[in-house]
């Protein structure tokens, strides 16, 4: 849930920034991608060196199966995935590399950074409708797969199950929910803003996020409510002058 909060907040801020730049006529994709690269890549590759080269040599950090995971037949494939900025791909087929498996979120975030500018800058008249359509489609697929495919049939085992978890980790709904809130704010959809900026909505959103933190996805529909609750809370904090919680 915590990573979903980060994804939704990141999507909200990045989408809002791009929309503001487009309004002022100063959008530069070259500058945008360079800034993202300079903020992410130096620390990312530094941590890769620490996690792949340094820590495996320190026996104090060794844990069961770490050596086996690092020396299996797919080590080169996994290493290439990390070097090519898709560290979440190894988990689709095999176990990830020890010590650096937590960097999967960086690959997911980079994927969003690559896609969102073309949606924002593109000639889509109703960006919120496009984003919400993708959001709903993702939720429908997730809901049907999780709640309507029996767990005891072969379809839900092996490769298909790994694909399911991989898709879940992409956190598409978290990114889309944050982006939709930024679009609503930027284009000043007055009725929606009035509905979502109240203190009562903030309290409901906080309770929703708190429930998600406690129960995670063990309760039906929490996966669907969590990204919306997070995005609405971020939107409420950003637009509500009376909010005691601030984004900065």
JSON list of C-alpha atoms in Angstrom, two decimals:
[
{"chain": "A", "resi": 1, "resn": "UNK", "atom": "CA", "xyz": [0.00, 0.00, 0.00]},
{"chain": "A", "resi": 2, "resn": "UNK", "atom": "CA", "xyz": [2.84, 2.40, 0.82]},
{"chain": "A", "resi": 3, "resn": "UNK", "atom": "CA", "xyz": [4.30, 1.97, -2.67]},
{"chain": "A", "resi": 4, "resn": "UNK", "atom": "CA", "xyz": [0.84, 2.66, -4.13]},
{"chain": "A", "resi": 5, "resn": "UNK", "atom": "CA", "xyz": [0.81, 5.97, -2.24]},
{"chain": "A", "resi": 6, "resn": "UNK", "atom": "CA", "xyz": [4.17, 6.85, -3.76]},
{"chain": "A", "resi": 7, "resn": "UNK", "atom": "CA", "xyz": [3.03, 5.88, -7.28]},
{"chain": "A", "resi": 8, "resn": "UNK", "atom": "CA", "xyz": [-0.21, 7.89, -7.02]},
{"chain": "A", "resi": 9, "resn": "UNK", "atom": "CA", "xyz": [1.60, 10.95, -5.63]},
{"chain": "A", "resi": 10, "resn": "UNK", "atom": "CA", "xyz": [4.28, 10.73, -8.30]},
{"chain": "A", "resi": 11, "resn": "UNK", "atom": "CA", "xyz": [1.66, 10.43, -11.06]},
{"chain": "A", "resi": 12, "resn": "UNK", "atom": "CA", "xyz": [-0.26, 13.40, -9.68]},
{"chain": "A", "resi": 13, "resn": "UNK", "atom": "CA", "xyz": [2.80, 15.66, -9.50]},
{"chain": "A", "resi": 14, "resn": "UNK", "atom": "CA", "xyz": [4.32, 14.64, -12.84]},
{"chain": "A", "resi": 15, "resn": "UNK", "atom": "CA", "xyz": [1.02, 14.92, -14.73]},
{"chain": "A", "resi": 16, "resn": "UNK", "atom": "CA", "xyz": [0.27, 18.29, -13.17]},
{"chain": "A", "resi": 17, "resn": "UNK", "atom": "CA", "xyz": [3.76, 19.55, -14.03]},
{"chain": "A", "resi": 18, "resn": "UNK", "atom": "CA", "xyz": [3.44, 18.48, -17.67]},
{"chain": "A", "resi": 19, "resn": "UNK", "atom": "CA", "xyz": [-0.03, 20.00, -18.01]},
{"chain": "A", "resi": 20, "resn": "UNK", "atom": "CA", "xyz": [1.23, 23.30, -16.61]},
{"chain": "A", "resi": 21, "resn": "UNK", "atom": "CA", "xyz": [4.16, 23.28, -19.00]},
{"chain": "A", "resi": 22, "resn": "UNK", "atom": "CA", "xyz": [1.85, 22.56, -21.91]},
{"chain": "A", "resi": 23, "resn": "UNK", "atom": "CA", "xyz": [-0.44, 25.43, -20.88]},
{"chain": "A", "resi": 24, "resn": "UNK", "atom": "CA", "xyz": [2.54, 27.79, -20.88]},
{"chain": "A", "resi": 25, "resn": "UNK", "atom": "CA", "xyz": [3.83, 26.36, -24.17]},
{"chain": "A", "resi": 26, "resn": "UNK", "atom": "CA", "xyz": [7.19, 25.31, -22.71]},
{"chain": "A", "resi": 27, "resn": "UNK", "atom": "CA", "xyz": [6.93, 21.52, -22.87]},
{"chain": "A", "resi": 28, "resn": "UNK", "atom": "CA", "xyz": [10.27, 19.97, -23.82]},
{"chain": "A", "resi": 29, "resn": "UNK", "atom": "CA", "xyz": [10.33, 16.18, -23.87]},
{"chain": "A", "resi": 30, "resn": "UNK", "atom": "CA", "xyz": [14.12, 16.24, -24.14]},
{"chain": "A", "resi": 31, "resn": "UNK", "atom": "CA", "xyz": [14.41, 18.28, -20.93]},
{"chain": "A", "resi": 32, "resn": "UNK", "atom": "CA", "xyz": [11.77, 16.15, -19.24]},
{"chain": "A", "resi": 33, "resn": "UNK", "atom": "CA", "xyz": [13.52, 12.85, -19.97]},
{"chain": "A", "resi": 34, "resn": "UNK", "atom": "CA", "xyz": [16.95, 14.25, -19.10]},
{"chain": "A", "resi": 35, "resn": "UNK", "atom": "CA", "xyz": [15.72, 15.46, -15.72]},
{"chain": "A", "resi": 36, "resn": "UNK", "atom": "CA", "xyz": [14.13, 12.11, -14.94]},
{"chain": "A", "resi": 37, "resn": "UNK", "atom": "CA", "xyz": [17.33, 10.32, -15.99]},
{"chain": "A", "resi": 38, "resn": "UNK", "atom": "CA", "xyz": [19.64, 12.49, -13.86]},
{"chain": "A", "resi": 39, "resn": "UNK", "atom": "CA", "xyz": [17.39, 12.06, -10.84]},
{"chain": "A", "resi": 40, "resn": "UNK", "atom": "CA", "xyz": [17.05, 8.29, -11.07]},
{"chain": "A", "resi": 41, "resn": "UNK", "atom": "CA", "xyz": [19.93, 6.65, -12.92]},
{"chain": "A", "resi": 42, "resn": "UNK", "atom": "CA", "xyz": [23.03, 7.67, -10.91]},
{"chain": "A", "resi": 43, "resn": "UNK", "atom": "CA", "xyz": [21.65, 6.37, -7.60]},
{"chain": "A", "resi": 44, "resn": "UNK", "atom": "CA", "xyz": [19.98, 3.38, -9.28]},
{"chain": "A", "resi": 45, "resn": "UNK", "atom": "CA", "xyz": [23.20, 2.10, -10.86]},
{"chain": "A", "resi": 46, "resn": "UNK", "atom": "CA", "xyz": [25.19, 2.90, -7.71]},
{"chain": "A", "resi": 47, "resn": "UNK", "atom": "CA", "xyz": [22.82, 0.71, -5.67]},
{"chain": "A", "resi": 48, "resn": "UNK", "atom": "CA", "xyz": [23.05, -2.02, -8.33]},
{"chain": "A", "resi": 49, "resn": "UNK", "atom": "CA", "xyz": [26.82, -2.11, -7.94]},
{"chain": "A", "resi": 50, "resn": "UNK", "atom": "CA", "xyz": [26.46, -2.31, -4.15]},
{"chain": "A", "resi": 51, "resn": "UNK", "atom": "CA", "xyz": [23.77, -4.99, -4.33]},
{"chain": "A", "resi": 52, "resn": "UNK", "atom": "CA", "xyz": [25.22, -7.16, -7.09]},
{"chain": "A", "resi": 53, "resn": "UNK", "atom": "CA", "xyz": [28.97, -6.77, -6.57]},
{"chain": "A", "resi": 54, "resn": "UNK", "atom": "CA", "xyz": [29.65, -5.68, -2.98]},
{"chain": "A", "resi": 55, "resn": "UNK", "atom": "CA", "xyz": [27.01, -7.27, -0.73]},
{"chain": "A", "resi": 56, "resn": "UNK", "atom": "CA", "xyz": [27.31, -10.83, -2.13]},
{"chain": "A", "resi": 57, "resn": "UNK", "atom": "CA", "xyz": [30.98, -10.78, -1.11]},
{"chain": "A", "resi": 58, "resn": "UNK", "atom": "CA", "xyz": [30.14, -9.82, 2.48]},
{"chain": "A", "resi": 59, "resn": "UNK", "atom": "CA", "xyz": [29.23, -13.03, 4.32]},
{"chain": "A", "resi": 60, "resn": "UNK", "atom": "CA", "xyz": [27.53, -11.06, 7.10]},
{"chain": "A", "resi": 61, "resn": "UNK", "atom": "CA", "xyz": [24.73, -10.21, 4.65]},
{"chain": "A", "resi": 62, "resn": "UNK", "atom": "CA", "xyz": [24.33, -13.75, 3.33]},
{"chain": "A", "resi": 63, "resn": "UNK", "atom": "CA", "xyz": [20.94, -15.41, 3.68]},
{"chain": "A", "resi": 64, "resn": "UNK", "atom": "CA", "xyz": [19.60, -18.84, 2.64]},
{"chain": "A", "resi": 65, "resn": "UNK", "atom": "CA", "xyz": [19.33, -19.38, -1.11]},
{"chain": "A", "resi": 66, "resn": "UNK", "atom": "CA", "xyz": [21.03, -16.05, -1.90]},
{"chain": "A", "resi": 67, "resn": "UNK", "atom": "CA", "xyz": [24.02, -17.73, -3.54]},
{"chain": "A", "resi": 68, "resn": "UNK", "atom": "CA", "xyz": [21.77, -20.10, -5.49]},
{"chain": "A", "resi": 69, "resn": "UNK", "atom": "CA", "xyz": [19.64, -17.25, -6.79]},
{"chain": "A", "resi": 70, "resn": "UNK", "atom": "CA", "xyz": [22.68, -15.28, -7.87]},
{"chain": "A", "resi": 71, "resn": "UNK", "atom": "CA", "xyz": [24.38, -18.16, -9.64]},
{"chain": "A", "resi": 72, "resn": "UNK", "atom": "CA", "xyz": [21.46, -19.84, -11.41]},
{"chain": "A", "resi": 73, "resn": "UNK", "atom": "CA", "xyz": [21.19, -20.35, -15.17]},
{"chain": "A", "resi": 74, "resn": "UNK", "atom": "CA", "xyz": [19.23, -17.13, -15.64]},
{"chain": "A", "resi": 75, "resn": "UNK", "atom": "CA", "xyz": [21.68, -14.81, -13.91]},
{"chain": "A", "resi": 76, "resn": "UNK", "atom": "CA", "xyz": [22.75, -13.08, -17.15]},
{"chain": "A", "resi": 77, "resn": "UNK", "atom": "CA", "xyz": [19.13, -12.56, -18.19]},
{"chain": "A", "resi": 78, "resn": "UNK", "atom": "CA", "xyz": [18.31, -11.07, -14.79]},
{"chain": "A", "resi": 79, "resn": "UNK", "atom": "CA", "xyz": [21.39, -8.86, -14.83]},
{"chain": "A", "resi": 80, "resn": "UNK", "atom": "CA", "xyz": [20.47, -7.52, -18.29]},
{"chain": "A", "resi": 81, "resn": "UNK", "atom": "CA", "xyz": [16.97, -6.70, -17.06]},
{"chain": "A", "resi": 82, "resn": "UNK", "atom": "CA", "xyz": [18.41, -4.65, -14.21]},
{"chain": "A", "resi": 83, "resn": "UNK", "atom": "CA", "xyz": [20.91, -2.89, -16.46]},
{"chain": "A", "resi": 84, "resn": "UNK", "atom": "CA", "xyz": [18.20, -2.10, -19.05]},
{"chain": "A", "resi": 85, "resn": "UNK", "atom": "CA", "xyz": [15.94, -0.51, -16.40]},
{"chain": "A", "resi": 86, "resn": "UNK", "atom": "CA", "xyz": [13.34, -3.27, -16.27]},
{"chain": "A", "resi": 87, "resn": "UNK", "atom": "CA", "xyz": [14.23, -4.81, -12.88]},
{"chain": "A", "resi": 88, "resn": "UNK", "atom": "CA", "xyz": [10.64, -5.99, -12.42]},
{"chain": "A", "resi": 89, "resn": "UNK", "atom": "CA", "xyz": [10.82, -8.35, -15.43]},
{"chain": "A", "resi": 90, "resn": "UNK", "atom": "CA", "xyz": [12.85, -11.17, -13.78]},
{"chain": "A", "resi": 91, "resn": "UNK", "atom": "CA", "xyz": [10.00, -11.82, -11.36]},
{"chain": "A", "resi": 92, "resn": "UNK", "atom": "CA", "xyz": [7.76, -12.60, -14.31]},
{"chain": "A", "resi": 93, "resn": "UNK", "atom": "CA", "xyz": [9.68, -15.80, -15.07]},
{"chain": "A", "resi": 94, "resn": "UNK", "atom": "CA", "xyz": [12.04, -16.49, -12.18]},
{"chain": "A", "resi": 95, "resn": "UNK", "atom": "CA", "xyz": [13.11, -15.22, -8.80]},
{"chain": "A", "resi": 96, "resn": "UNK", "atom": "CA", "xyz": [14.81, -11.85, -8.86]},
{"chain": "A", "resi": 97, "resn": "UNK", "atom": "CA", "xyz": [18.41, -11.17, -7.85]},
{"chain": "A", "resi": 98, "resn": "UNK", "atom": "CA", "xyz": [19.15, -11.07, -4.12]},
{"chain": "A", "resi": 99, "resn": "UNK", "atom": "CA", "xyz": [19.80, -7.72, -2.42]},
{"chain": "A", "resi": 100, "resn": "UNK", "atom": "CA", "xyz": [18.41, -5.65, -5.32]},
{"chain": "A", "resi": 101, "resn": "UNK", "atom": "CA", "xyz": [14.97, -7.18, -5.83]},
{"chain": "A", "resi": 102, "resn": "UNK", "atom": "CA", "xyz": [13.32, -4.19, -4.14]},
{"chain": "A", "resi": 103, "resn": "UNK", "atom": "CA", "xyz": [14.33, -2.04, -7.12]},
{"chain": "A", "resi": 104, "resn": "UNK", "atom": "CA", "xyz": [11.40, -3.49, -9.09]},
{"chain": "A", "resi": 105, "resn": "UNK", "atom": "CA", "xyz": [9.47, -0.32, -8.27]},
{"chain": "A", "resi": 106, "resn": "UNK", "atom": "CA", "xyz": [12.05, 1.77, -10.16]},
{"chain": "A", "resi": 107, "resn": "UNK", "atom": "CA", "xyz": [11.25, -0.11, -13.37]},
{"chain": "A", "resi": 108, "resn": "UNK", "atom": "CA", "xyz": [7.52, 0.42, -12.87]},
{"chain": "A", "resi": 109, "resn": "UNK", "atom": "CA", "xyz": [8.04, 4.12, -12.21]},
{"chain": "A", "resi": 110, "resn": "UNK", "atom": "CA", "xyz": [10.23, 4.52, -15.30]},
{"chain": "A", "resi": 111, "resn": "UNK", "atom": "CA", "xyz": [7.52, 2.88, -17.40]},
{"chain": "A", "resi": 112, "resn": "UNK", "atom": "CA", "xyz": [5.06, 5.54, -16.24]},
{"chain": "A", "resi": 113, "resn": "UNK", "atom": "CA", "xyz": [7.57, 8.32, -16.93]},
{"chain": "A", "resi": 114, "resn": "UNK", "atom": "CA", "xyz": [7.94, 7.07, -20.50]},
{"chain": "A", "resi": 115, "resn": "UNK", "atom": "CA", "xyz": [4.22, 6.87, -21.25]},
{"chain": "A", "resi": 116, "resn": "UNK", "atom": "CA", "xyz": [2.59, 9.81, -19.47]},
{"chain": "A", "resi": 117, "resn": "UNK", "atom": "CA", "xyz": [4.14, 12.70, -21.47]},
{"chain": "A", "resi": 118, "resn": "UNK", "atom": "CA", "xyz": [2.70, 11.35, -24.72]},
{"chain": "A", "resi": 119, "resn": "UNK", "atom": "CA", "xyz": [-0.78, 11.15, -23.17]},
{"chain": "A", "resi": 120, "resn": "UNK", "atom": "CA", "xyz": [-0.50, 14.66, -21.71]},
{"chain": "A", "resi": 121, "resn": "UNK", "atom": "CA", "xyz": [1.10, 16.32, -24.72]},
{"chain": "A", "resi": 122, "resn": "UNK", "atom": "CA", "xyz": [-0.87, 14.27, -27.24]},
{"chain": "A", "resi": 123, "resn": "UNK", "atom": "CA", "xyz": [-3.96, 15.56, -28.99]},
{"chain": "A", "resi": 124, "resn": "UNK", "atom": "CA", "xyz": [-6.46, 13.88, -26.73]},
{"chain": "A", "resi": 125, "resn": "UNK", "atom": "CA", "xyz": [-9.32, 16.29, -26.05]},
{"chain": "A", "resi": 126, "resn": "UNK", "atom": "CA", "xyz": [-10.68, 14.43, -23.04]},
{"chain": "A", "resi": 127, "resn": "UNK", "atom": "CA", "xyz": [-7.60, 13.19, -21.26]},
{"chain": "A", "resi": 128, "resn": "UNK", "atom": "CA", "xyz": [-9.49, 12.32, -18.09]},
{"chain": "A", "resi": 129, "resn": "UNK", "atom": "CA", "xyz": [-11.86, 10.10, -20.11]},
{"chain": "A", "resi": 130, "resn": "UNK", "atom": "CA", "xyz": [-8.91, 8.29, -21.72]},
{"chain": "A", "resi": 131, "resn": "UNK", "atom": "CA", "xyz": [-7.21, 7.75, -18.36]},
{"chain": "A", "resi": 132, "resn": "UNK", "atom": "CA", "xyz": [-10.42, 6.61, -16.68]},
{"chain": "A", "resi": 133, "resn": "UNK", "atom": "CA", "xyz": [-11.15, 4.20, -19.54]},
{"chain": "A", "resi": 134, "resn": "UNK", "atom": "CA", "xyz": [-7.75, 2.55, -19.04]},
{"chain": "A", "resi": 135, "resn": "UNK", "atom": "CA", "xyz": [-8.34, 2.57, -15.27]},
{"chain": "A", "resi": 136, "resn": "UNK", "atom": "CA", "xyz": [-11.72, 0.83, -15.60]},
{"chain": "A", "resi": 137, "resn": "UNK", "atom": "CA", "xyz": [-10.37, -1.69, -18.13]},
{"chain": "A", "resi": 138, "resn": "UNK", "atom": "CA", "xyz": [-7.51, -2.59, -15.79]},
{"chain": "A", "resi": 139, "resn": "UNK", "atom": "CA", "xyz": [-9.88, -2.99, -12.86]},
{"chain": "A", "resi": 140, "resn": "UNK", "atom": "CA", "xyz": [-12.27, -5.20, -14.83]},
{"chain": "A", "resi": 141, "resn": "UNK", "atom": "CA", "xyz": [-9.45, -7.51, -15.93]},
{"chain": "A", "resi": 142, "resn": "UNK", "atom": "CA", "xyz": [-8.05, -7.68, -12.40]},
{"chain": "A", "resi": 143, "resn": "UNK", "atom": "CA", "xyz": [-11.46, -8.26, -10.81]},
{"chain": "A", "resi": 144, "resn": "UNK", "atom": "CA", "xyz": [-12.48, -11.00, -13.25]},
{"chain": "A", "resi": 145, "resn": "UNK", "atom": "CA", "xyz": [-9.15, -12.78, -12.92]},
{"chain": "A", "resi": 146, "resn": "UNK", "atom": "CA", "xyz": [-8.93, -12.59, -9.13]},
{"chain": "A", "resi": 147, "resn": "UNK", "atom": "CA", "xyz": [-12.51, -13.30, -8.16]},
{"chain": "A", "resi": 148, "resn": "UNK", "atom": "CA", "xyz": [-13.91, -15.39, -11.03]},
{"chain": "A", "resi": 149, "resn": "UNK", "atom": "CA", "xyz": [-11.08, -17.76, -11.95]},
{"chain": "A", "resi": 150, "resn": "UNK", "atom": "CA", "xyz": [-11.00, -20.72, -9.53]},
{"chain": "A", "resi": 151, "resn": "UNK", "atom": "CA", "xyz": [-7.69, -21.12, -7.71]},
{"chain": "A", "resi": 152, "resn": "UNK", "atom": "CA", "xyz": [-7.56, -24.89, -8.19]},
{"chain": "A", "resi": 153, "resn": "UNK", "atom": "CA", "xyz": [-7.49, -25.04, -11.99]},
{"chain": "A", "resi": 154, "resn": "UNK", "atom": "CA", "xyz": [-4.24, -25.17, -14.02]},
{"chain": "A", "resi": 155, "resn": "UNK", "atom": "CA", "xyz": [-4.87, -21.69, -15.47]},
{"chain": "A", "resi": 156, "resn": "UNK", "atom": "CA", "xyz": [-4.04, -20.15, -12.13]},
{"chain": "A", "resi": 157, "resn": "UNK", "atom": "CA", "xyz": [-0.80, -22.04, -11.64]},
{"chain": "A", "resi": 158, "resn": "UNK", "atom": "CA", "xyz": [2.69, -21.62, -12.98]},
{"chain": "A", "resi": 159, "resn": "UNK", "atom": "CA", "xyz": [3.25, -19.03, -15.67]},
{"chain": "A", "resi": 160, "resn": "UNK", "atom": "CA", "xyz": [-0.25, -17.59, -15.60]},
{"chain": "A", "resi": 161, "resn": "UNK", "atom": "CA", "xyz": [-0.08, -16.99, -11.86]},
{"chain": "A", "resi": 162, "resn": "UNK", "atom": "CA", "xyz": [3.26, -15.25, -12.28]},
{"chain": "A", "resi": 163, "resn": "UNK", "atom": "CA", "xyz": [1.76, -13.04, -14.99]},
{"chain": "A", "resi": 164, "resn": "UNK", "atom": "CA", "xyz": [-1.08, -12.20, -12.62]},
{"chain": "A", "resi": 165, "resn": "UNK", "atom": "CA", "xyz": [1.29, -11.08, -9.87]},
{"chain": "A", "resi": 166, "resn": "UNK", "atom": "CA", "xyz": [3.43, -9.21, -12.39]},
{"chain": "A", "resi": 167, "resn": "UNK", "atom": "CA", "xyz": [0.39, -7.30, -13.66]},
{"chain": "A", "resi": 168, "resn": "UNK", "atom": "CA", "xyz": [-0.65, -6.52, -10.10]},
{"chain": "A", "resi": 169, "resn": "UNK", "atom": "CA", "xyz": [2.78, -5.09, -9.34]},
{"chain": "A", "resi": 170, "resn": "UNK", "atom": "CA", "xyz": [2.59, -2.71, -12.27]},
{"chain": "A", "resi": 171, "resn": "UNK", "atom": "CA", "xyz": [0.14, -0.70, -10.12]},
{"chain": "A", "resi": 172, "resn": "UNK", "atom": "CA", "xyz": [-1.54, 0.75, -13.20]},
{"chain": "A", "resi": 173, "resn": "UNK", "atom": "CA", "xyz": [-4.55, 1.92, -11.22]},
{"chain": "A", "resi": 174, "resn": "UNK", "atom": "CA", "xyz": [-2.39, 3.88, -8.75]},
{"chain": "A", "resi": 175, "resn": "UNK", "atom": "CA", "xyz": [-0.68, 5.80, -11.54]},
{"chain": "A", "resi": 176, "resn": "UNK", "atom": "CA", "xyz": [-3.91, 6.41, -13.42]},
{"chain": "A", "resi": 177, "resn": "UNK", "atom": "CA", "xyz": [-5.81, 7.55, -10.33]},
{"chain": "A", "resi": 178, "resn": "UNK", "atom": "CA", "xyz": [-3.11, 10.12, -9.55]},
{"chain": "A", "resi": 179, "resn": "UNK", "atom": "CA", "xyz": [-2.99, 11.29, -13.17]},
{"chain": "A", "resi": 180, "resn": "UNK", "atom": "CA", "xyz": [-6.79, 11.66, -13.38]},
{"chain": "A", "resi": 181, "resn": "UNK", "atom": "CA", "xyz": [-6.83, 13.85, -10.26]},
{"chain": "A", "resi": 182, "resn": "UNK", "atom": "CA", "xyz": [-4.15, 16.08, -11.79]},
{"chain": "A", "resi": 183, "resn": "UNK", "atom": "CA", "xyz": [-6.20, 16.43, -15.00]},
{"chain": "A", "resi": 184, "resn": "UNK", "atom": "CA", "xyz": [-9.35, 17.32, -13.03]},
{"chain": "A", "resi": 185, "resn": "UNK", "atom": "CA", "xyz": [-7.44, 19.99, -11.09]},
{"chain": "A", "resi": 186, "resn": "UNK", "atom": "CA", "xyz": [-5.69, 21.43, -14.13]},
{"chain": "A", "resi": 187, "resn": "UNK", "atom": "CA", "xyz": [-8.80, 21.75, -16.28]},
{"chain": "A", "resi": 188, "resn": "UNK", "atom": "CA", "xyz": [-10.80, 23.05, -13.32]},
{"chain": "A", "resi": 189, "resn": "UNK", "atom": "CA", "xyz": [-13.76, 20.68, -13.38]},
{"chain": "A", "resi": 190, "resn": "UNK", "atom": "CA", "xyz": [-15.64, 22.79, -10.83]},
{"chain": "A", "resi": 191, "resn": "UNK", "atom": "CA", "xyz": [-18.32, 20.29, -9.82]},
{"chain": "A", "resi": 192, "resn": "UNK", "atom": "CA", "xyz": [-15.83, 17.49, -9.25]},
{"chain": "A", "resi": 193, "resn": "UNK", "atom": "CA", "xyz": [-13.42, 19.77, -7.40]},
{"chain": "A", "resi": 194, "resn": "UNK", "atom": "CA", "xyz": [-16.22, 21.03, -5.14]},
{"chain": "A", "resi": 195, "resn": "UNK", "atom": "CA", "xyz": [-17.22, 17.45, -4.39]},
{"chain": "A", "resi": 196, "resn": "UNK", "atom": "CA", "xyz": [-13.72, 16.20, -3.60]},
{"chain": "A", "resi": 197, "resn": "UNK", "atom": "CA", "xyz": [-12.16, 19.11, -1.70]},
{"chain": "A", "resi": 198, "resn": "UNK", "atom": "CA", "xyz": [-14.29, 18.93, 1.47]},
{"chain": "A", "resi": 199, "resn": "UNK", "atom": "CA", "xyz": [-12.93, 17.99, 4.88]},
{"chain": "A", "resi": 200, "resn": "UNK", "atom": "CA", "xyz": [-15.39, 15.08, 5.08]},
{"chain": "A", "resi": 201, "resn": "UNK", "atom": "CA", "xyz": [-13.94, 13.63, 1.85]},
{"chain": "A", "resi": 202, "resn": "UNK", "atom": "CA", "xyz": [-10.45, 13.95, 3.31]},
{"chain": "A", "resi": 203, "resn": "UNK", "atom": "CA", "xyz": [-11.49, 12.03, 6.44]},
{"chain": "A", "resi": 204, "resn": "UNK", "atom": "CA", "xyz": [-13.17, 9.30, 4.38]},
{"chain": "A", "resi": 205, "resn": "UNK", "atom": "CA", "xyz": [-10.05, 9.01, 2.21]},
{"chain": "A", "resi": 206, "resn": "UNK", "atom": "CA", "xyz": [-7.78, 8.77, 5.25]},
{"chain": "A", "resi": 207, "resn": "UNK", "atom": "CA", "xyz": [-9.95, 6.01, 6.72]},
{"chain": "A", "resi": 208, "resn": "UNK", "atom": "CA", "xyz": [-9.97, 4.17, 3.38]},
{"chain": "A", "resi": 209, "resn": "UNK", "atom": "CA", "xyz": [-6.17, 4.32, 3.09]},
{"chain": "A", "resi": 210, "resn": "UNK", "atom": "CA", "xyz": [-5.80, 3.26, 6.74]},
{"chain": "A", "resi": 211, "resn": "UNK", "atom": "CA", "xyz": [-8.03, 0.22, 6.15]},
{"chain": "A", "resi": 212, "resn": "UNK", "atom": "CA", "xyz": [-5.95, -0.66, 3.09]},
{"chain": "A", "resi": 213, "resn": "UNK", "atom": "CA", "xyz": [-2.77, -0.41, 5.16]},
{"chain": "A", "resi": 214, "resn": "UNK", "atom": "CA", "xyz": [-4.17, -2.75, 7.80]},
{"chain": "A", "resi": 215, "resn": "UNK", "atom": "CA", "xyz": [-5.85, -5.35, 5.59]},
{"chain": "A", "resi": 216, "resn": "UNK", "atom": "CA", "xyz": [-3.90, -4.86, 2.34]},
{"chain": "A", "resi": 217, "resn": "UNK", "atom": "CA", "xyz": [-5.64, -6.82, -0.46]},
{"chain": "A", "resi": 218, "resn": "UNK", "atom": "CA", "xyz": [-7.02, -9.62, 1.72]},
{"chain": "A", "resi": 219, "resn": "UNK", "atom": "CA", "xyz": [-10.46, -7.98, 1.71]},
{"chain": "A", "resi": 220, "resn": "UNK", "atom": "CA", "xyz": [-12.44, -7.94, -1.59]},
{"chain": "A", "resi": 221, "resn": "UNK", "atom": "CA", "xyz": [-12.53, -4.60, -3.44]},
{"chain": "A", "resi": 222, "resn": "UNK", "atom": "CA", "xyz": [-9.68, -3.07, -1.38]},
{"chain": "A", "resi": 223, "resn": "UNK", "atom": "CA", "xyz": [-7.42, -3.34, -4.42]},
{"chain": "A", "resi": 224, "resn": "UNK", "atom": "CA", "xyz": [-9.94, -1.22, -6.32]},
{"chain": "A", "resi": 225, "resn": "UNK", "atom": "CA", "xyz": [-10.61, 1.28, -3.52]},
{"chain": "A", "resi": 226, "resn": "UNK", "atom": "CA", "xyz": [-7.02, 1.82, -2.40]},
{"chain": "A", "resi": 227, "resn": "UNK", "atom": "CA", "xyz": [-5.69, 3.72, -5.47]},
{"chain": "A", "resi": 228, "resn": "UNK", "atom": "CA", "xyz": [-8.83, 5.88, -5.61]},
{"chain": "A", "resi": 229, "resn": "UNK", "atom": "CA", "xyz": [-8.67, 6.64, -1.90]},
{"chain": "A", "resi": 230, "resn": "UNK", "atom": "CA", "xyz": [-5.00, 7.58, -2.15]},
{"chain": "A", "resi": 231, "resn": "UNK", "atom": "CA", "xyz": [-5.50, 9.77, -5.25]},
{"chain": "A", "resi": 232, "resn": "UNK", "atom": "CA", "xyz": [-8.55, 11.54, -3.82]},
{"chain": "A", "resi": 233, "resn": "UNK", "atom": "CA", "xyz": [-6.67, 12.19, -0.58]},
{"chain": "A", "resi": 234, "resn": "UNK", "atom": "CA", "xyz": [-3.73, 13.70, -2.49]},
{"chain": "A", "resi": 235, "resn": "UNK", "atom": "CA", "xyz": [-6.14, 15.82, -4.57]},
{"chain": "A", "resi": 236, "resn": "UNK", "atom": "CA", "xyz": [-8.01, 16.94, -1.45]},
{"chain": "A", "resi": 237, "resn": "UNK", "atom": "CA", "xyz": [-4.82, 17.97, 0.33]},
{"chain": "A", "resi": 238, "resn": "UNK", "atom": "CA", "xyz": [-3.60, 19.87, -2.74]},
{"chain": "A", "resi": 239, "resn": "UNK", "atom": "CA", "xyz": [-6.85, 21.80, -3.27]},
{"chain": "A", "resi": 240, "resn": "UNK", "atom": "CA", "xyz": [-8.16, 22.28, 0.27]},
{"chain": "A", "resi": 241, "resn": "UNK", "atom": "CA", "xyz": [-6.75, 25.42, 1.86]},
{"chain": "A", "resi": 242, "resn": "UNK", "atom": "CA", "xyz": [-8.12, 24.37, 5.28]},
{"chain": "A", "resi": 243, "resn": "UNK", "atom": "CA", "xyz": [-6.35, 21.03, 5.25]},
{"chain": "A", "resi": 244, "resn": "UNK", "atom": "CA", "xyz": [-4.01, 20.44, 8.18]},
{"chain": "A", "resi": 245, "resn": "UNK", "atom": "CA", "xyz": [-2.00, 18.08, 5.98]},
{"chain": "A", "resi": 246, "resn": "UNK", "atom": "CA", "xyz": [0.21, 19.66, 3.33]},
{"chain": "A", "resi": 247, "resn": "UNK", "atom": "CA", "xyz": [2.04, 18.17, 0.33]},
{"chain": "A", "resi": 248, "resn": "UNK", "atom": "CA", "xyz": [5.00, 20.44, 1.02]}
]
